[in-house]
Short mmCIF file of C-alpha atoms and ligand atoms in Angstrom, two decimals:
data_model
loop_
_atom_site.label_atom_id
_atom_site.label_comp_id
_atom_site.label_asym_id
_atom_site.label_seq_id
_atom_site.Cartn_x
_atom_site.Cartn_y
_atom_site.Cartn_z
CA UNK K 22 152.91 108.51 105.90
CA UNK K 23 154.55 109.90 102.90
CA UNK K 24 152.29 111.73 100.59
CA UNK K 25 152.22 110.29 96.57
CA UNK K 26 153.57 113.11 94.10
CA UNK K 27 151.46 114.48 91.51
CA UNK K 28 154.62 115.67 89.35
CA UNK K 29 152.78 117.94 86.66
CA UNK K 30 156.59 117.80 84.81
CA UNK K 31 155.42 114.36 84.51
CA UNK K 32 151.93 114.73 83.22
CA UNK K 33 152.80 117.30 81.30
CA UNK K 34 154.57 114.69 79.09
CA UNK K 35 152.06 112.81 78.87
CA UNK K 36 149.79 114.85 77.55
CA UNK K 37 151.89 116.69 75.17
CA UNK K 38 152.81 112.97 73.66
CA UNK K 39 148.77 112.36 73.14
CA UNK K 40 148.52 116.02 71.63
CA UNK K 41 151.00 115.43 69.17
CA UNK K 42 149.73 111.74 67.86
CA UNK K 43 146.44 113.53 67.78
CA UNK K 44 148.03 116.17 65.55
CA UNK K 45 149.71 113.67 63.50
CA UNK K 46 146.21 111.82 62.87
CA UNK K 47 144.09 115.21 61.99
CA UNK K 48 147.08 116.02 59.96
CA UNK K 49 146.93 112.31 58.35
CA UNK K 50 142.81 112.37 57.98
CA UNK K 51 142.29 116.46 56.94
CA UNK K 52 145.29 117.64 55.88
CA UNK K 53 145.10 120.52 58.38
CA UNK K 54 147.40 121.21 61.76
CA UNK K 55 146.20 123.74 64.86
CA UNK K 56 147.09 127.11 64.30
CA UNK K 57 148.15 129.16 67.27
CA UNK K 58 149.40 132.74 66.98
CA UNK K 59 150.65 134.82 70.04
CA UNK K 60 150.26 138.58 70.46
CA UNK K 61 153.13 140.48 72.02
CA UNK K 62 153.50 144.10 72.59
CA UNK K 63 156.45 145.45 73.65
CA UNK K 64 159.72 143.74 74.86
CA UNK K 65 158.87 143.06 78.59
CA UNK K 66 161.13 140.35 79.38
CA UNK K 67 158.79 138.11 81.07
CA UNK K 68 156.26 138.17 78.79
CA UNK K 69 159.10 137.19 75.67
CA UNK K 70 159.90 134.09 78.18
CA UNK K 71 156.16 133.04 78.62
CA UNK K 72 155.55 133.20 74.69
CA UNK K 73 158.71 132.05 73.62
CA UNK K 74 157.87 128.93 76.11
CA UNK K 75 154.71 128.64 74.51
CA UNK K 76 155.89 129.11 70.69
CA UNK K 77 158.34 126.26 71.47
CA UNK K 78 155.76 124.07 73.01
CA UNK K 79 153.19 124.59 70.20
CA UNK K 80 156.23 124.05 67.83
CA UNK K 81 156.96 120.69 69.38
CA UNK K 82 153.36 119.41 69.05
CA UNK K 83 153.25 119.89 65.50
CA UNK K 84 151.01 122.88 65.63
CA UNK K 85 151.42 125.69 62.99
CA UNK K 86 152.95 128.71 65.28
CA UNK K 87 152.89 132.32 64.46
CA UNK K 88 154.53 135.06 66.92
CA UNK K 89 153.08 138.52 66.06
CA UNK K 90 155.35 140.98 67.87
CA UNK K 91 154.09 144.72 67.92
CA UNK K 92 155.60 147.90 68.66
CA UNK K 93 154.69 149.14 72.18
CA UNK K 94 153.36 152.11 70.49
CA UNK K 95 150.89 150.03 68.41
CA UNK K 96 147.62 151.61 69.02
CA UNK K 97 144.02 150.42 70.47
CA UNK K 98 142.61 150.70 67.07
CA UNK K 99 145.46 148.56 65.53
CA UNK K 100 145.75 146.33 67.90
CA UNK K 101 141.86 145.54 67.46
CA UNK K 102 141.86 145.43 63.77
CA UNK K 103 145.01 142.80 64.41
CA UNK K 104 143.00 140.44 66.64
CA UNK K 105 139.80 141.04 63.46
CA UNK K 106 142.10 139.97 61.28
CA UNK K 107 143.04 136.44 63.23
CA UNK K 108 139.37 136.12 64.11
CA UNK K 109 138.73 135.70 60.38
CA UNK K 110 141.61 133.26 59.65
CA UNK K 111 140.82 129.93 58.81
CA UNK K 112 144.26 128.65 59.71
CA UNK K 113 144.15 130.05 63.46
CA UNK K 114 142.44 128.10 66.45
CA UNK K 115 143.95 129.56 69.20
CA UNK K 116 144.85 133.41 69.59
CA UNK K 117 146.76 134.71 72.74
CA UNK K 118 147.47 138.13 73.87
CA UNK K 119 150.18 138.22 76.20
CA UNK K 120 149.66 140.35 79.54
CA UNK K 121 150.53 143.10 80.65
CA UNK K 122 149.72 145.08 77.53
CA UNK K 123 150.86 148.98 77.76
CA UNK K 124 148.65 151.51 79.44
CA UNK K 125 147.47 153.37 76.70
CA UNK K 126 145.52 150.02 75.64
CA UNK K 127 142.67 148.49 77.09
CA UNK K 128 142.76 145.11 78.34
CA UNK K 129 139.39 144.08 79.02
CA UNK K 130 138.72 145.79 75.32
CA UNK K 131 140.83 143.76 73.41
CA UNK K 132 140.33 140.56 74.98
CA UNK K 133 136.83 140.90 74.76
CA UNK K 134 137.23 141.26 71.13
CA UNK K 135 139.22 137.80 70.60
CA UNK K 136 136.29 135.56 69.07
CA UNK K 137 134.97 133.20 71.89
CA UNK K 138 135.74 130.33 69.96
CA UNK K 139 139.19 130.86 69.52
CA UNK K 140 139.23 132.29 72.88
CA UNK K 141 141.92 128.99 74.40
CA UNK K 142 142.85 130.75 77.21
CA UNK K 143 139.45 130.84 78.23
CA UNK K 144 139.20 134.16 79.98
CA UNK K 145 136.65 135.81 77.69
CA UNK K 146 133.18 136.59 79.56
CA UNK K 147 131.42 133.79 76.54
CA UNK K 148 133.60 131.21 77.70
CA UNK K 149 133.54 131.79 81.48
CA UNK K 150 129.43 131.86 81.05
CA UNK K 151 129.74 128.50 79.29
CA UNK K 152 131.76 127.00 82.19
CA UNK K 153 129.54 127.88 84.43
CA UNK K 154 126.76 126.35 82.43
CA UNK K 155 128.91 123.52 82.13
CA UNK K 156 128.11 119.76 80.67
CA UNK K 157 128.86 119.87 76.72
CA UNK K 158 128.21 123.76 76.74
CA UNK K 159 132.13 123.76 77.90
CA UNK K 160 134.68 124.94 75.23
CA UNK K 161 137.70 126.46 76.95
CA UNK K 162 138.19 125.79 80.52
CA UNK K 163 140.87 128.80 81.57
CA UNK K 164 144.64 126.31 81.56
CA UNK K 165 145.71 126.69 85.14
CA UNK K 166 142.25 125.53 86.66
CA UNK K 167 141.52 122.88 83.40
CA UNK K 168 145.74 121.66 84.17
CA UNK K 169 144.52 121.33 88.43
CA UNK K 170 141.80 119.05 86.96
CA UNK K 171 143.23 117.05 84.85
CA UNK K 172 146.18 116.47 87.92
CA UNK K 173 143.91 115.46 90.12
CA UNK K 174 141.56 112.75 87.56
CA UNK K 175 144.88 111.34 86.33
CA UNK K 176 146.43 110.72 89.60
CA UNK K 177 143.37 108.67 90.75
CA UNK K 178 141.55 110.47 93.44
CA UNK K 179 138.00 110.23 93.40
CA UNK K 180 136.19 113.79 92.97
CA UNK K 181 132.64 112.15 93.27
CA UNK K 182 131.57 113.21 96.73
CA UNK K 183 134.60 114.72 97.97
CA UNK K 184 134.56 117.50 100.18
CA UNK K 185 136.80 120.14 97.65
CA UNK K 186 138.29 123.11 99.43
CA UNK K 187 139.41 125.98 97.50
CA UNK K 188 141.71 128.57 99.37
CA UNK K 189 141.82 131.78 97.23
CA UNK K 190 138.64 133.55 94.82
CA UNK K 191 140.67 134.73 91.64
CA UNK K 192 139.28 134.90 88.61
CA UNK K 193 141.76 132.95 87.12
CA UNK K 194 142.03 130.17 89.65
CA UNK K 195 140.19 129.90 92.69
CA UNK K 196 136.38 130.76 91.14
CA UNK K 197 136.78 128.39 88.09
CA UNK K 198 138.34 125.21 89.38
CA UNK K 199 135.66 125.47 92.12
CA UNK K 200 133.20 126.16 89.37
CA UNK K 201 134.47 122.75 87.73
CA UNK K 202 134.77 120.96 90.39
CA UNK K 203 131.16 121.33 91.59
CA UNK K 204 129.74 120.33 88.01
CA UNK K 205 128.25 117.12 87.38
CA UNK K 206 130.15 114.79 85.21
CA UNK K 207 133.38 112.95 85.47
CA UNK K 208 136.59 114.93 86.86
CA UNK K 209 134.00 116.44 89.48
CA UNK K 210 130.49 115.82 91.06
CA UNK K 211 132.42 117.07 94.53
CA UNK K 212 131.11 119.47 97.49
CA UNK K 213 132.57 122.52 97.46
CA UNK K 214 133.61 125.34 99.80
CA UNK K 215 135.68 128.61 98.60
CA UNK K 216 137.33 130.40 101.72
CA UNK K 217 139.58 133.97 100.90
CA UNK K 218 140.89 136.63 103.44
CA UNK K 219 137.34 137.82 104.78
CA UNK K 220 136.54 133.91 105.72
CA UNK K 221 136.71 133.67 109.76
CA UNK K 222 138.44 130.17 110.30
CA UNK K 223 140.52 129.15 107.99
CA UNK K 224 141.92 125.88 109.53
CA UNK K 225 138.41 124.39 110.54
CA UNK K 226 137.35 124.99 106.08
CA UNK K 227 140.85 122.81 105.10
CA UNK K 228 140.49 120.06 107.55
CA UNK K 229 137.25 118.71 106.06
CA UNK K 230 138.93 119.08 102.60
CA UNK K 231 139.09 115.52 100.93
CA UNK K 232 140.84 117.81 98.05
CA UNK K 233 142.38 121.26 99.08
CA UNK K 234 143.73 123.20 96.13
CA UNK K 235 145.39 126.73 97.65
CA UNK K 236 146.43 129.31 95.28
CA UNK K 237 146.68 132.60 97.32
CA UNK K 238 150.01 133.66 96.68
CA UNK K 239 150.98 133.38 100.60
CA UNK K 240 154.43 131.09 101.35
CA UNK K 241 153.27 128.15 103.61
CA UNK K 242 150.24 129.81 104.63
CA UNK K 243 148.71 126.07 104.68
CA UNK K 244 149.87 124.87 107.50
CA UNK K 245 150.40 121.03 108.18
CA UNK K 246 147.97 120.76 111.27
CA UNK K 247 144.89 122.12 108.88
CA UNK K 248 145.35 118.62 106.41
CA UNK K 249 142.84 116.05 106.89
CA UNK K 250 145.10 112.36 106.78
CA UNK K 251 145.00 111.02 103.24
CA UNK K 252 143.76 114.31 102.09
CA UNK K 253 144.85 115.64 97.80
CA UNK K 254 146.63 118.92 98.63
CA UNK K 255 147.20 121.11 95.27
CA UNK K 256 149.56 123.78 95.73
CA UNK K 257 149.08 126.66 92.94
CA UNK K 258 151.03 128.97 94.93
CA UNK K 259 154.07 130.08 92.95
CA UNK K 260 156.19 132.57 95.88
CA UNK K 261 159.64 134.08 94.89
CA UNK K 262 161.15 133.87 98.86
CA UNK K 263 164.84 134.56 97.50
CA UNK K 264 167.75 133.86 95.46
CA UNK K 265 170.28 131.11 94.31
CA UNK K 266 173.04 130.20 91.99
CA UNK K 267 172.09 127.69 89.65
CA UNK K 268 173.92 124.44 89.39
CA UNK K 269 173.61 124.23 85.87
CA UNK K 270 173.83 127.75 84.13
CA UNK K 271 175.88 129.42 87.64
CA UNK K 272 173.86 131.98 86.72
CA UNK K 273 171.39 133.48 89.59
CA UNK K 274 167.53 132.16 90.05
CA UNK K 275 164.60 132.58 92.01
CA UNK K 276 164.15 130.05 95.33
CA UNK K 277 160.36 129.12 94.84
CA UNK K 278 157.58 128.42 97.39
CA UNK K 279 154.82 127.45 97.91
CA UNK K 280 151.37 128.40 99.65
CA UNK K 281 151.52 125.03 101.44
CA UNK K 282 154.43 124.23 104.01
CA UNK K 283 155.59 120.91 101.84
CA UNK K 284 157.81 119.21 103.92
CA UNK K 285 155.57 119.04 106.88
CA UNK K 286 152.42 118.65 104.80
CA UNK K 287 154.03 115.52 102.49
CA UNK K 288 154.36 113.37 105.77
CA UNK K 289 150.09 113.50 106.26
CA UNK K 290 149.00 114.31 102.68
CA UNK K 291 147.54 111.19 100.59
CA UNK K 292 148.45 113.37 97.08
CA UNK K 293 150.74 116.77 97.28
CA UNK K 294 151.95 119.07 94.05
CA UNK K 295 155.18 119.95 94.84
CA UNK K 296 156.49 123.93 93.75
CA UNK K 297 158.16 124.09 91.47
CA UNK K 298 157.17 121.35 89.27
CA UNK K 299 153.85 121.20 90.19
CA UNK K 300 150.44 122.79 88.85
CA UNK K 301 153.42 124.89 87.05
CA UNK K 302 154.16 123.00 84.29
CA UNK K 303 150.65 122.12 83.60
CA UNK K 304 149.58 125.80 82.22
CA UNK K 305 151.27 126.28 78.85
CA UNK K 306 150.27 122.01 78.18
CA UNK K 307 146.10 122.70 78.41
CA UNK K 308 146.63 125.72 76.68
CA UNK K 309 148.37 123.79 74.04
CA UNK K 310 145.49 120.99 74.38
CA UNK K 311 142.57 123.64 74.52
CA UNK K 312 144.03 124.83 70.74
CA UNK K 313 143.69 121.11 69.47
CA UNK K 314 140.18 121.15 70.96
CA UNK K 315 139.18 124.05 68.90
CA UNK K 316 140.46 122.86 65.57
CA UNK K 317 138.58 119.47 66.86
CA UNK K 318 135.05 121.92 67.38
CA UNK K 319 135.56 123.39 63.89
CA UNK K 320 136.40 120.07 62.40
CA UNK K 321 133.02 118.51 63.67
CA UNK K 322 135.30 115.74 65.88
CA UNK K 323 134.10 117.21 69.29
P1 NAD S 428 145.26 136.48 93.35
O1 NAD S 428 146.15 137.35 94.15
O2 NAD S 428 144.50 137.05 92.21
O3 NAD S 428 144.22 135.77 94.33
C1 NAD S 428 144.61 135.25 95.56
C2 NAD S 428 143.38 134.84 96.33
O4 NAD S 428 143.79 134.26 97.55
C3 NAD S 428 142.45 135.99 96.66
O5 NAD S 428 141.15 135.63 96.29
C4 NAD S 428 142.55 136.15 98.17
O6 NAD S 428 141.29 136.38 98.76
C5 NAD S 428 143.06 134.80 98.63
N1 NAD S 428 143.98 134.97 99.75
C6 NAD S 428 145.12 135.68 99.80
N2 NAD S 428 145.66 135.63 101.02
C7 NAD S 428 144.85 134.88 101.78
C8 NAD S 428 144.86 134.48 103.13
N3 NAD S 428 145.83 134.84 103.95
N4 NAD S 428 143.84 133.71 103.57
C9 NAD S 428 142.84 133.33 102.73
N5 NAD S 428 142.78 133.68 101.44
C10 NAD S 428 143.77 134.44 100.96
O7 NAD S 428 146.18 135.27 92.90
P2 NAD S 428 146.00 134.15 91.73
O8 NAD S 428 146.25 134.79 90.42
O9 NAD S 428 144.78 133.35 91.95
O10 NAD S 428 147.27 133.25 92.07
C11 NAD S 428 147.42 132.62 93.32
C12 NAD S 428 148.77 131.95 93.39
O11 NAD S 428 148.85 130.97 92.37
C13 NAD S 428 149.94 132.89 93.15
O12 NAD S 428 151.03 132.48 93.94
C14 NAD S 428 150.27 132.71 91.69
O13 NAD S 428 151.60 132.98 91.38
C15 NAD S 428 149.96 131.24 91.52
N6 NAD S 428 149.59 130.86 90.15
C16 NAD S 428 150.25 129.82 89.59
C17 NAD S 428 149.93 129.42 88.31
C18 NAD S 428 150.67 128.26 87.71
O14 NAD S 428 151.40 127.60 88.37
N7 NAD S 428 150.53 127.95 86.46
C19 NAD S 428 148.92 130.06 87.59
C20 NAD S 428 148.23 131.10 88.21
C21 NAD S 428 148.56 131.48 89.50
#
């Protein structure tokens, strides 16, 4: 058997198309567009990739973008009274500060200090509590975990019952998606089961999985003998394993990998994500619809 797709290049389309008629009819109806504004310190180069990728995906949504870039000296103090000042703008949904910040600066601090409702990336301790709560108390669910969901509902596989296997206890992955997958309501309603390094069989935990999403951040550390027959497989895992010269700039990139071994896996796999191309492109695309969602709160349409 060969295993259907779940391209998230693909769904990310999608959904960016249905963000930006939505913007066009808030736009039409209140005269107002989402605001997003992203925080960088400093001049690492990943982090200018990341926001310029989301600037330009905000941008192409219709959303109003602002890029606030600060000196890597900036202090704690400034850096607070910053985020204040975007708390209290009416024109701003969605504020992100991009990570790593520099060490004299306090991560937890300032994140903690973005207001929960503007929160979109949905990592402050408000937001987590409310997914946890779940049902209509949900406002942000954090983009990678909210992006596995929405994957998984619009590919057609039934959550309701399923036996969900999460491989990996992050804060950022593993914990919420099996947080929102155990909820009741539609999208979830499934039977879950978290295994990490200290769980003693692996295998015999991902053969009952009717759904296994793995994000460890181990290359093909799913291996094709532990997937049930039919069985969703979500591959989070994003491993650098090498080097190779692009076909289309010449110019040299990273050979990506997986945590599941995808050629082996795709031949008894219902549903597999393939890497790249996968739960990757899905990220930036919630966090684009969580912004909407937030004008949509504040707007009474939610
Ligand atoms: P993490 O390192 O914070 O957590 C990994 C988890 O996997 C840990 O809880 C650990 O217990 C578990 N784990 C590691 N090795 C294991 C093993 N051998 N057996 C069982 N459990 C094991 O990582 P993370 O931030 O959750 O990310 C996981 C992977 O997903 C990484 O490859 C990361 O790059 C990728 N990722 C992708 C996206 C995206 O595509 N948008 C977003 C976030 C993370």
């Amino acid at each position: 058997m060969t295993a259907k797709l779940i391209k998230g290049t693909e769904i990310r389309e999608e959904i960016l198309e249905e963000i930006t008629q939505e913007v066009k009819e808030i736009k039409a109806k209140h005269g107002v567009v989402p605001g997003l504004v992203t925080i960088l310190v400093g001049a690492n180069p990943a982090s200018i990739s990341y926001v310029t990728l989301k600037i330009q995906t905000a941008h192409r949504v219709g959303f109003n973008e602002v890029q606030d870039n600060q000196s890597p000296d900036i202090s704690e103090a400034d850096l607070l009274a910053l985020i204040d000042k975007y708390n209290k703008d009416d024109s701003i949904n969605g504020i992100l500060v991009q990570l790593p910040l520099p060490k004299h600066i306090d991560e937890k601090k300032v994140l903690n200090a973005i207001d929960p409702d503007k929160d979109v990336d949905g990592f402050h301790p408000v937001n987590v509590g409310r997914l946890m709560i779940g049902g209509s108390e949900v406002k942000f669910p954090p983009c990678t975990p909210f992006g596995i969901q929405e994957m998984i509902v619009r590919a057609g596989v039934e959550t309701s019952g399923a036996e969900v296997v999460v491989v990996g206890r992050s804060n950022i992955v593993g914990k919420p998606i099996a947080n929102m997958m155990v909820q009741k309501g539609p999208g979830a309603n499934s039977t879950v089961t978290i295994v990490h390094t200290r769980t003693k069989d692996l295998a015999s935990h991902c053969k009952r999985a009717d759904i296994l999403i793995v994000a460890a951040g181990v290359p093909d550390l799913v291996k094709p003998e532990w997937i049930k027959p039919g069985a969703c497989v979500i591959d989070v895992g994003v491993n650098r394993v090498g080097e190779k010269v692009s076909e289309k700039t010449g110019k040299k990139i990273a050979i990506l990998k997986g945590d599941v071994d995808f050629e082996a896996a795709k031949e008894i796999a219902g549903y597999i994500t393939p890497v790249p191309g996968g739960v990757g492109p899905m990220t930036i695309t919630m966090l684009m619809l969580n912004t909407l969602k937030s004008l949509k709160f504040k707007l009474g349409l939610m």
